[in-house]
């Protein structure tokens, strides 16, 4: 019963970690994950992906999901 | 269709030529549009010496494949190649190469531009520049205006 | 800036790479947009086996140089290369190659497209296709629509 | 006192020649040149260049000018 949480770029640096595992609770949303690990509300400028697809912050998660938090992308 | 993420310096035109040779579309393509993006020595008002390009292994490839798939549905294309660099990049080195093969020029050029804009604004890559005053994360890409 | 009219088959990406190496703009260009047009085996509803490309020696070069000059005034460009084939062309062979170097992608891509459209509608070249039913002059190029 | 006249593509084939020299007459226009060599009015779909620049058909010519007639271009 777990969620894999990943951080990238500035978020990764600020968190001081690139990945962690949090316990899964039924009904848990993306925002809940951030609140669990960071002890604050998810800032609106942070992008979210669930299982490697962009996602909204209210999405309900399933056991085993991978959630990623990152700033605006700057590739290309 | 091919998407490649690489940590090594690459020669875009050799890669494009080589990929083209592997395709079975001789005589079918009238148009090939390419875009190659390289690292400049100056950005956002400051001299830079290099950068680190971070990505999200797995999602990045998946996302770019989806972009190319989407472009192939929107335009009439014969093939697409996207190569994107990650890791440490030095001034003048290629960062991204896009090549689109189509029967007609409108499709090739529209799709090439579309893929590039999506790479700039959607694909999970993050640039950290090495500038005079230390390292800095690039906040936003500059606009890819259409002036036509 | 370089404009080349050639009767010989040419390798577009080798030419572009070679020209790029000769430029003193390392670290300045963030964007290179290219377009390569090749001879298809099918056009205007008919199978074709080759074509003869006629031009107006003197005016053709002069006209293309003017196009490139105009593009350099309209957009912020670092360099432009245009190569155009004339004479007998066989299926699959490159007809035209355009490469535009700029600091930013919007300029490179807009200018590349602009130069191509001008080449299609203004530069003095005429195609005579060798088709099954005999030779035929191509009446008009197909449109290079912008769908974005 | 002469004008060099050039023909390209279909016009060249129809004329059966690629170049000829006609006498220059003061006040001569591009249309006059066509009338002189073809004995008809210049068709509106034929393009014209004078000294290797696109030109209108009413342009007055100078001695030594080069006039070219050709169909719609199809390069690129």
Short mmCIF file of C-alpha atoms in Angstrom, two decimals:
data_model
loop_
_atom_site.label_atom_id
_atom_site.label_comp_id
_atom_site.label_asym_id
_atom_site.label_seq_id
_atom_site.Cartn_x
_atom_site.Cartn_y
_atom_site.Cartn_z
CA UNK A 1 0.00 0.00 0.00
CA UNK A 2 2.29 2.79 -1.23
CA UNK A 3 2.67 5.78 -3.56
CA UNK A 4 6.03 6.60 -5.18
CA UNK A 5 6.67 10.35 -5.13
CA UNK A 6 9.22 11.99 -7.45
CA UNK A 7 10.61 15.52 -7.53
CA UNK A 8 12.38 17.25 -10.38
CA UNK A 9 14.55 20.33 -10.96
CA UNK A 10 14.03 23.19 -8.47
CA UNK A 11 11.39 21.20 -6.53
CA UNK A 12 13.87 18.34 -6.17
CA UNK A 13 16.55 20.73 -4.91
CA UNK A 14 14.20 22.45 -2.46
CA UNK A 15 12.92 19.12 -1.17
CA UNK A 16 16.47 17.86 -0.86
CA UNK A 17 15.40 14.53 -2.33
CA UNK A 18 14.44 13.10 -5.71
CA UNK A 19 12.14 10.28 -4.64
CA UNK A 20 10.35 8.85 -1.64
CA UNK A 21 7.65 6.33 -0.83
CA UNK A 22 4.56 7.36 1.13
CA UNK A 23 1.80 5.16 2.49
CA UNK A 24 -1.30 4.89 0.34
CA UNK A 25 -4.62 5.73 1.97
CA UNK A 26 -7.86 5.00 0.07
CA UNK A 27 -9.34 8.24 -1.33
CA UNK A 28 -5.97 9.97 -1.32
CA UNK A 29 -5.56 12.75 -3.94
CA UNK A 30 -2.46 14.32 -5.50
CA UNK A 31 -2.86 17.33 -3.17
CA UNK A 32 -3.02 14.99 -0.18
CA UNK A 33 0.33 13.49 -1.17
CA UNK A 34 1.99 16.92 -1.25
CA UNK A 35 0.41 17.84 2.10
CA UNK A 36 1.69 14.59 3.58
CA UNK A 37 5.28 15.07 2.48
CA UNK A 38 5.63 18.87 2.63
CA UNK A 39 3.19 19.78 5.41
CA UNK A 40 1.68 22.62 3.31
CA UNK A 41 -0.88 23.12 0.52
CA UNK A 42 0.32 22.33 -2.99
CA UNK A 43 1.45 25.62 -4.59
CA UNK A 44 -0.55 26.37 -7.76
CA UNK A 45 2.52 26.83 -9.97
CA UNK A 46 3.75 23.27 -9.41
CA UNK A 47 3.02 20.80 -12.22
CA UNK A 48 1.86 17.29 -11.49
CA UNK A 49 2.09 13.96 -13.30
CA UNK A 50 0.50 10.71 -12.20
CA UNK A 51 1.92 7.55 -13.74
CA UNK A 52 3.85 9.72 -16.21
CA UNK A 53 0.81 11.60 -17.50
CA UNK A 54 0.01 15.23 -16.65
CA UNK A 55 -2.71 15.32 -14.04
CA UNK A 56 -4.94 17.67 -12.07
CA UNK A 57 -4.33 18.00 -8.33
CA UNK A 58 -7.68 16.59 -7.26
CA UNK A 59 -7.15 13.24 -8.95
CA UNK A 60 -7.86 10.30 -6.69
CA UNK A 61 -4.93 7.89 -6.56
CA UNK A 62 -4.66 4.12 -6.61
CA UNK A 63 -2.30 1.97 -4.64
CA UNK A 64 1.06 1.76 -6.43
CA UNK A 65 0.68 5.02 -8.39
CA UNK A 66 3.69 7.19 -9.16
CA UNK A 67 3.20 10.91 -8.50
CA UNK A 68 5.67 13.52 -9.74
CA UNK A 69 5.98 17.20 -8.82
CA UNK A 70 7.96 19.64 -10.95
CA UNK A 71 8.20 23.30 -12.06
CA UNK A 72 7.39 24.64 -15.56
CA UNK A 73 9.31 22.72 -18.19
CA UNK A 74 12.07 24.32 -20.28
CA UNK A 75 13.13 21.77 -22.88
CA UNK A 76 13.65 22.04 -26.60
CA UNK B 1 8.77 7.22 -35.89
CA UNK B 2 11.72 7.43 -33.52
CA UNK B 3 12.33 9.28 -30.26
CA UNK B 4 15.79 9.30 -28.75
CA UNK B 5 16.97 10.78 -25.47
CA UNK B 6 20.76 10.91 -25.27
CA UNK B 7 23.39 11.97 -22.78
CA UNK B 8 26.03 12.15 -25.50
CA UNK B 9 26.78 14.93 -27.97
CA UNK B 10 25.21 14.06 -31.34
CA UNK B 11 25.55 15.22 -34.94
CA UNK B 12 21.99 16.15 -35.94
CA UNK B 13 22.38 16.12 -39.72
CA UNK B 14 24.23 12.81 -39.74
CA UNK B 15 21.49 11.34 -37.57
CA UNK B 16 18.76 12.71 -39.84
CA UNK B 17 20.52 11.47 -42.99
CA UNK B 18 21.10 8.06 -41.42
CA UNK B 19 17.49 7.73 -40.25
CA UNK B 20 16.23 8.84 -43.66
CA UNK B 21 18.27 6.09 -45.31
CA UNK B 22 16.62 3.50 -43.06
CA UNK B 23 13.13 4.52 -44.20
CA UNK B 24 11.30 2.81 -47.06
CA UNK B 25 9.83 6.03 -48.41
CA UNK B 26 12.15 6.90 -51.32
CA UNK B 27 10.21 8.90 -53.91
CA UNK B 28 7.30 9.43 -51.53
CA UNK B 29 8.53 12.41 -49.53
CA UNK B 30 8.58 15.76 -51.26
CA UNK B 31 9.32 17.64 -48.06
CA UNK B 32 11.59 17.32 -45.04
CA UNK B 33 11.42 20.06 -42.41
CA UNK B 34 14.02 20.00 -39.67
CA UNK B 35 14.76 22.06 -36.62
CA UNK B 36 17.98 21.92 -34.63
CA UNK B 37 18.23 23.80 -31.34
CA UNK B 38 21.70 24.47 -29.95
CA UNK B 39 23.10 25.94 -26.76
CA UNK B 40 23.83 29.66 -27.01
CA UNK B 41 26.52 31.45 -25.02
CA UNK B 42 24.08 34.13 -23.92
CA UNK B 43 20.59 33.87 -22.44
CA UNK B 44 18.21 36.09 -20.52
CA UNK B 45 20.71 38.95 -20.43
CA UNK B 46 23.63 36.91 -19.12
CA UNK B 47 26.69 35.10 -20.42
CA UNK B 48 26.40 31.35 -19.84
CA UNK B 49 29.07 28.70 -20.11
CA UNK B 50 26.98 25.54 -20.19
CA UNK B 51 24.00 23.85 -18.65
CA UNK B 52 22.59 20.71 -17.12
CA UNK B 53 19.46 19.31 -18.73
CA UNK B 54 17.33 17.26 -16.36
CA UNK B 55 14.48 15.03 -17.53
CA UNK B 56 11.97 12.50 -16.21
CA UNK B 57 13.15 9.14 -17.54
CA UNK B 58 10.15 7.24 -18.81
CA UNK B 59 7.68 10.11 -18.93
CA UNK B 60 9.84 12.20 -21.23
CA UNK B 61 10.05 9.50 -23.94
CA UNK B 62 6.38 8.63 -23.51
CA UNK B 63 5.33 12.28 -23.76
CA UNK B 64 7.36 12.96 -26.91
CA UNK B 65 6.01 9.81 -28.56
CA UNK B 66 2.51 11.06 -27.80
CA UNK B 67 3.33 14.47 -29.35
CA UNK B 68 4.58 12.80 -32.53
CA UNK B 69 1.58 10.51 -32.63
CA UNK B 70 -0.71 13.49 -32.26
CA UNK B 71 1.10 15.36 -35.04
CA UNK B 72 0.75 12.31 -37.30
CA UNK B 73 -3.01 12.38 -36.75
CA UNK B 74 -3.30 16.11 -37.34
CA UNK B 75 -1.09 16.28 -40.46
CA UNK B 76 -0.31 13.92 -43.30
CA UNK B 77 3.18 12.70 -42.38
CA UNK B 78 5.45 9.90 -43.54
CA UNK B 79 7.84 9.83 -40.58
CA UNK B 80 9.15 11.79 -37.60
CA UNK B 81 12.48 11.77 -35.78
CA UNK B 82 13.08 13.55 -32.47
CA UNK B 83 16.43 13.52 -30.65
CA UNK B 84 16.82 15.37 -27.35
CA UNK B 85 19.93 15.79 -25.29
CA UNK B 86 20.04 15.47 -21.49
CA UNK B 87 22.82 15.87 -18.91
CA UNK B 88 25.71 18.33 -19.20
CA UNK B 89 25.66 20.44 -22.38
CA UNK B 90 28.37 22.82 -23.55
CA UNK B 91 28.09 26.00 -25.65
CA UNK B 92 27.35 25.37 -29.32
CA UNK B 93 26.25 21.77 -28.81
CA UNK B 94 22.93 20.58 -30.23
CA UNK B 95 20.13 20.18 -27.67
CA UNK B 96 17.29 19.05 -29.86
CA UNK B 97 16.78 17.85 -33.43
CA UNK B 98 13.39 17.35 -35.06
CA UNK B 99 12.89 16.06 -38.60
CA UNK B 100 9.53 15.53 -40.29
CA UNK B 101 9.03 13.75 -43.61
CA UNK B 102 5.86 14.38 -45.62
CA UNK B 103 4.63 14.39 -49.19
CA UNK B 104 3.97 18.13 -49.00
CA UNK B 105 5.77 21.07 -47.42
CA UNK B 106 2.82 22.48 -45.48
CA UNK B 107 2.41 19.29 -43.47
CA UNK B 108 6.16 18.89 -42.82
CA UNK B 109 6.67 22.49 -41.63
CA UNK B 110 3.48 22.80 -39.59
CA UNK B 111 4.14 19.51 -37.82
CA UNK B 112 7.80 20.32 -37.15
CA UNK B 113 6.83 23.60 -35.52
CA UNK B 114 4.02 22.02 -33.55
CA UNK B 115 6.33 19.32 -32.17
CA UNK B 116 8.93 21.92 -31.21
CA UNK B 117 6.42 24.11 -29.37
CA UNK B 118 5.15 21.11 -27.46
CA UNK B 119 8.73 20.14 -26.56
CA UNK B 120 9.27 23.67 -25.26
CA UNK B 121 6.09 23.91 -23.20
CA UNK B 122 5.01 20.37 -22.30
CA UNK B 123 7.81 17.80 -22.46
CA UNK B 124 9.42 17.18 -19.03
CA UNK B 125 12.87 18.75 -19.39
CA UNK B 126 14.45 21.35 -17.14
CA UNK B 127 17.47 23.52 -17.91
CA UNK B 128 19.92 24.68 -15.27
CA UNK B 129 22.36 27.18 -16.72
CA UNK B 130 25.91 27.69 -15.52
CA UNK B 131 26.22 31.48 -15.54
CA UNK B 132 28.80 33.93 -14.22
CA UNK B 133 26.97 34.46 -10.95
CA UNK B 134 26.45 30.74 -10.33
CA UNK B 135 23.89 28.20 -11.50
CA UNK B 136 20.29 29.16 -12.23
CA UNK B 137 17.20 27.26 -13.32
CA UNK B 138 15.69 28.62 -16.52
CA UNK B 139 12.19 29.75 -15.58
CA UNK B 140 10.49 29.87 -18.97
CA UNK B 141 11.40 29.38 -22.58
CA UNK B 142 11.15 32.40 -24.85
CA UNK B 143 8.13 32.59 -27.14
CA UNK B 144 8.22 30.89 -30.55
CA UNK B 145 6.11 33.53 -32.22
CA UNK B 146 4.45 33.11 -35.57
CA UNK B 147 4.94 36.37 -37.42
CA UNK B 148 3.58 35.31 -40.81
CA UNK C 1 24.55 34.25 -46.98
CA UNK C 2 25.01 31.87 -49.87
CA UNK C 3 22.88 31.00 -52.90
CA UNK C 4 23.89 28.10 -55.09
CA UNK C 5 22.31 26.86 -58.31
CA UNK C 6 23.61 23.45 -59.28
CA UNK C 7 23.15 20.98 -62.12
CA UNK C 8 24.57 18.15 -60.01
CA UNK C 9 22.91 15.97 -57.42
CA UNK C 10 23.81 17.26 -53.95
CA UNK C 11 23.67 15.99 -50.36
CA UNK C 12 21.66 18.65 -48.51
CA UNK C 13 22.64 17.80 -44.93
CA UNK C 14 26.33 17.52 -45.78
CA UNK C 15 26.13 20.90 -47.50
CA UNK C 16 24.33 22.46 -44.52
CA UNK C 17 26.80 20.97 -42.04
CA UNK C 18 29.75 22.09 -44.13
CA UNK C 19 28.40 25.62 -44.54
CA UNK C 20 27.66 25.83 -40.82
CA UNK C 21 31.26 24.91 -40.03
CA UNK C 22 32.48 27.79 -42.22
CA UNK C 23 30.44 30.35 -40.23
CA UNK C 24 31.89 32.32 -37.31
CA UNK C 25 28.71 32.08 -35.24
CA UNK C 26 29.48 29.26 -32.79
CA UNK C 27 27.47 29.76 -29.60
CA UNK C 28 25.35 32.48 -31.22
CA UNK C 29 22.72 30.42 -33.00
CA UNK C 30 20.13 28.70 -30.88
CA UNK C 31 18.05 27.72 -33.88
CA UNK C 32 18.56 26.24 -37.32
CA UNK C 33 15.48 25.60 -39.44
CA UNK C 34 15.94 23.68 -42.67
CA UNK C 35 13.72 22.56 -45.48
CA UNK C 36 14.67 20.02 -48.12
CA UNK C 37 12.37 19.45 -51.09
CA UNK C 38 12.82 16.25 -53.09
CA UNK C 39 11.35 14.83 -56.27
CA UNK C 40 8.36 12.56 -55.66
CA UNK C 41 7.36 9.67 -57.92
CA UNK C 42 3.77 10.88 -58.07
CA UNK C 43 2.35 14.33 -58.78
CA UNK C 44 -0.97 15.81 -59.79
CA UNK C 45 -2.60 12.38 -60.03
CA UNK C 46 0.07 10.80 -62.21
CA UNK C 47 3.15 8.62 -61.87
CA UNK C 48 6.29 10.54 -62.88
CA UNK C 49 9.77 9.23 -63.59
CA UNK C 50 11.82 12.41 -63.49
CA UNK C 51 11.83 16.03 -64.58
CA UNK C 52 13.75 18.81 -66.20
CA UNK C 53 14.15 21.99 -64.17
CA UNK C 54 14.65 25.09 -66.28
CA UNK C 55 15.80 28.41 -64.85
CA UNK C 56 16.80 31.91 -65.94
CA UNK C 57 20.56 32.07 -65.39
CA UNK C 58 21.39 35.41 -63.79
CA UNK C 59 17.87 36.38 -62.75
CA UNK C 60 17.34 33.24 -60.67
CA UNK C 61 20.41 33.82 -58.49
CA UNK C 62 19.69 37.54 -58.24
CA UNK C 63 16.09 36.91 -57.26
CA UNK C 64 16.93 34.37 -54.54
CA UNK C 65 19.58 36.67 -53.10
CA UNK C 66 16.94 39.38 -52.92
CA UNK C 67 14.54 37.01 -51.12
CA UNK C 68 17.21 36.15 -48.55
CA UNK C 69 18.12 39.80 -48.12
CA UNK C 70 14.49 40.65 -47.58
CA UNK C 71 14.11 37.86 -45.02
CA UNK C 72 17.20 39.14 -43.18
CA UNK C 73 15.56 42.54 -42.90
CA UNK C 74 12.22 41.17 -41.72
CA UNK C 75 13.60 38.68 -39.17
CA UNK C 76 16.65 38.58 -36.93
CA UNK C 77 18.88 36.08 -38.74
CA UNK C 78 22.52 35.06 -38.50
CA UNK C 79 22.88 33.36 -41.86
CA UNK C 80 20.98 31.78 -44.77
CA UNK C 81 21.90 29.05 -47.24
CA UNK C 82 19.82 28.21 -50.33
CA UNK C 83 20.74 25.48 -52.80
CA UNK C 84 18.52 24.81 -55.82
CA UNK C 85 18.91 22.13 -58.43
CA UNK C 86 18.43 22.69 -62.16
CA UNK C 87 18.59 20.38 -65.19
CA UNK C 88 17.56 16.73 -65.19
CA UNK C 89 16.32 15.45 -61.81
CA UNK C 90 15.48 11.85 -60.93
CA UNK C 91 12.96 10.48 -58.40
CA UNK C 92 14.05 10.89 -54.79
CA UNK C 93 16.74 13.46 -55.54
CA UNK C 94 16.83 16.76 -53.62
CA UNK C 95 15.56 19.77 -55.55
CA UNK C 96 15.94 22.50 -52.98
CA UNK C 97 17.60 22.96 -49.59
CA UNK C 98 17.08 25.99 -47.34
CA UNK C 99 18.82 26.50 -44.01
CA UNK C 100 18.34 29.50 -41.72
CA UNK C 101 20.47 30.23 -38.65
CA UNK C 102 19.11 32.53 -35.94
CA UNK C 103 19.38 33.15 -32.21
CA UNK C 104 15.74 32.17 -31.74
CA UNK C 105 13.46 29.55 -33.26
CA UNK C 106 10.62 31.86 -34.31
CA UNK C 107 12.91 33.84 -36.61
CA UNK C 108 14.57 30.76 -38.10
CA UNK C 109 11.30 28.96 -38.84
CA UNK C 110 9.34 31.97 -40.08
CA UNK C 111 12.16 33.00 -42.40
CA UNK C 112 12.71 29.47 -43.73
CA UNK C 113 9.04 29.18 -44.63
CA UNK C 114 8.95 32.63 -46.15
CA UNK C 115 11.96 31.90 -48.36
CA UNK C 116 10.43 28.60 -49.49
CA UNK C 117 7.11 30.20 -50.41
CA UNK C 118 8.90 32.86 -52.40
CA UNK C 119 10.96 30.19 -54.18
CA UNK C 120 7.72 28.41 -55.06
CA UNK C 121 5.84 31.45 -56.34
CA UNK C 122 8.39 34.01 -57.46
CA UNK C 123 11.81 32.55 -58.29
CA UNK C 124 12.25 31.84 -62.02
CA UNK C 125 12.27 28.03 -62.19
CA UNK C 126 10.04 25.84 -64.35
CA UNK C 127 9.44 22.11 -63.94
CA UNK C 128 8.75 19.81 -66.85
CA UNK C 129 7.80 16.35 -65.62
CA UNK C 130 8.45 13.12 -67.48
CA UNK C 131 5.16 11.25 -66.99
CA UNK C 132 3.73 8.08 -68.48
CA UNK C 133 1.80 9.96 -71.16
CA UNK C 134 4.81 12.09 -72.16
CA UNK C 135 6.34 15.29 -70.85
CA UNK C 136 4.25 18.01 -69.23
CA UNK C 137 4.99 21.42 -67.78
CA UNK C 138 3.88 21.76 -64.18
CA UNK C 139 1.29 24.55 -64.17
CA UNK C 140 1.28 25.56 -60.53
CA UNK C 141 2.85 24.47 -57.30
CA UNK C 142 0.54 23.11 -54.62
CA UNK C 143 -0.30 25.43 -51.75
CA UNK C 144 1.97 25.61 -48.70
CA UNK C 145 -0.86 26.13 -46.29
CA UNK C 146 -0.43 27.29 -42.73
CA UNK C 147 -2.78 25.20 -40.64
CA UNK C 148 -1.67 26.37 -37.18
CA UNK D 1 19.78 50.18 -80.80
CA UNK D 2 18.46 46.77 -79.70
CA UNK D 3 16.45 44.83 -77.12
CA UNK D 4 17.37 41.26 -76.16
CA UNK D 5 14.25 39.12 -75.83
CA UNK D 6 14.29 35.83 -73.91
CA UNK D 7 11.68 33.07 -73.62
CA UNK D 8 11.44 30.35 -71.00
CA UNK D 9 9.65 27.04 -70.49
CA UNK D 10 6.34 26.64 -72.36
CA UNK D 11 6.68 30.10 -73.94
CA UNK D 12 10.13 29.14 -75.24
CA UNK D 13 8.75 25.91 -76.69
CA UNK D 14 5.75 27.63 -78.29
CA UNK D 15 7.96 30.37 -79.74
CA UNK D 16 10.40 27.75 -80.98
CA UNK D 17 13.29 29.92 -79.81
CA UNK D 18 14.94 30.91 -76.56
CA UNK D 19 16.33 34.30 -77.47
CA UNK D 20 16.25 36.93 -80.20
CA UNK D 21 17.28 40.53 -80.77
CA UNK D 22 14.74 43.14 -81.84
CA UNK D 23 15.32 46.71 -82.88
CA UNK D 24 14.84 49.32 -80.17
CA UNK D 25 12.43 52.15 -80.90
CA UNK D 26 12.26 55.10 -78.47
CA UNK D 27 9.09 54.88 -76.36
CA UNK D 28 8.86 51.11 -76.82
CA UNK D 29 7.10 49.23 -73.98
CA UNK D 30 7.23 45.58 -72.92
CA UNK D 31 3.87 44.99 -74.64
CA UNK D 32 5.25 46.53 -77.83
CA UNK D 33 8.11 44.02 -77.83
CA UNK D 34 5.69 41.09 -77.63
CA UNK D 35 3.53 42.57 -80.38
CA UNK D 36 6.61 43.01 -82.56
CA UNK D 37 7.80 39.42 -82.20
CA UNK D 38 4.50 37.54 -81.90
CA UNK D 39 2.13 39.73 -83.91
CA UNK D 40 -0.52 39.58 -81.15
CA UNK D 41 -1.37 41.26 -77.82
CA UNK D 42 0.60 40.05 -74.82
CA UNK D 43 -1.55 37.42 -73.02
CA UNK D 44 -2.32 38.47 -69.45
CA UNK D 45 -1.03 35.22 -67.90
CA UNK D 46 2.51 35.67 -69.20
CA UNK D 47 5.05 36.99 -66.69
CA UNK D 48 7.59 39.61 -67.63
CA UNK D 49 11.05 40.56 -66.42
CA UNK D 50 13.10 43.52 -67.60
CA UNK D 51 16.82 43.34 -66.88
CA UNK D 52 16.16 40.36 -64.59
CA UNK D 53 13.57 42.10 -62.41
CA UNK D 54 9.83 41.42 -62.53
CA UNK D 55 8.13 44.19 -64.48
CA UNK D 56 4.74 45.47 -65.56
CA UNK D 57 3.85 45.30 -69.24
CA UNK D 58 3.57 49.07 -69.73
CA UNK D 59 7.14 49.76 -68.69
CA UNK D 60 9.02 51.95 -71.16
CA UNK D 61 12.28 50.34 -72.27
CA UNK D 62 15.77 51.68 -72.82
CA UNK D 63 18.17 50.73 -75.56
CA UNK D 64 20.05 47.59 -74.58
CA UNK D 65 17.42 46.29 -72.15
CA UNK D 66 16.83 42.55 -71.74
CA UNK D 67 13.16 41.52 -71.73
CA UNK D 68 12.05 38.02 -70.69
CA UNK D 69 8.67 36.33 -71.13
CA UNK D 70 7.71 33.22 -69.17
CA UNK D 71 4.79 31.31 -67.60
CA UNK D 72 4.01 30.99 -63.87
CA UNK D 73 7.06 29.72 -62.01
CA UNK D 74 7.14 26.29 -60.37
CA UNK D 75 10.39 26.05 -58.43
CA UNK D 76 11.15 24.98 -54.91
#
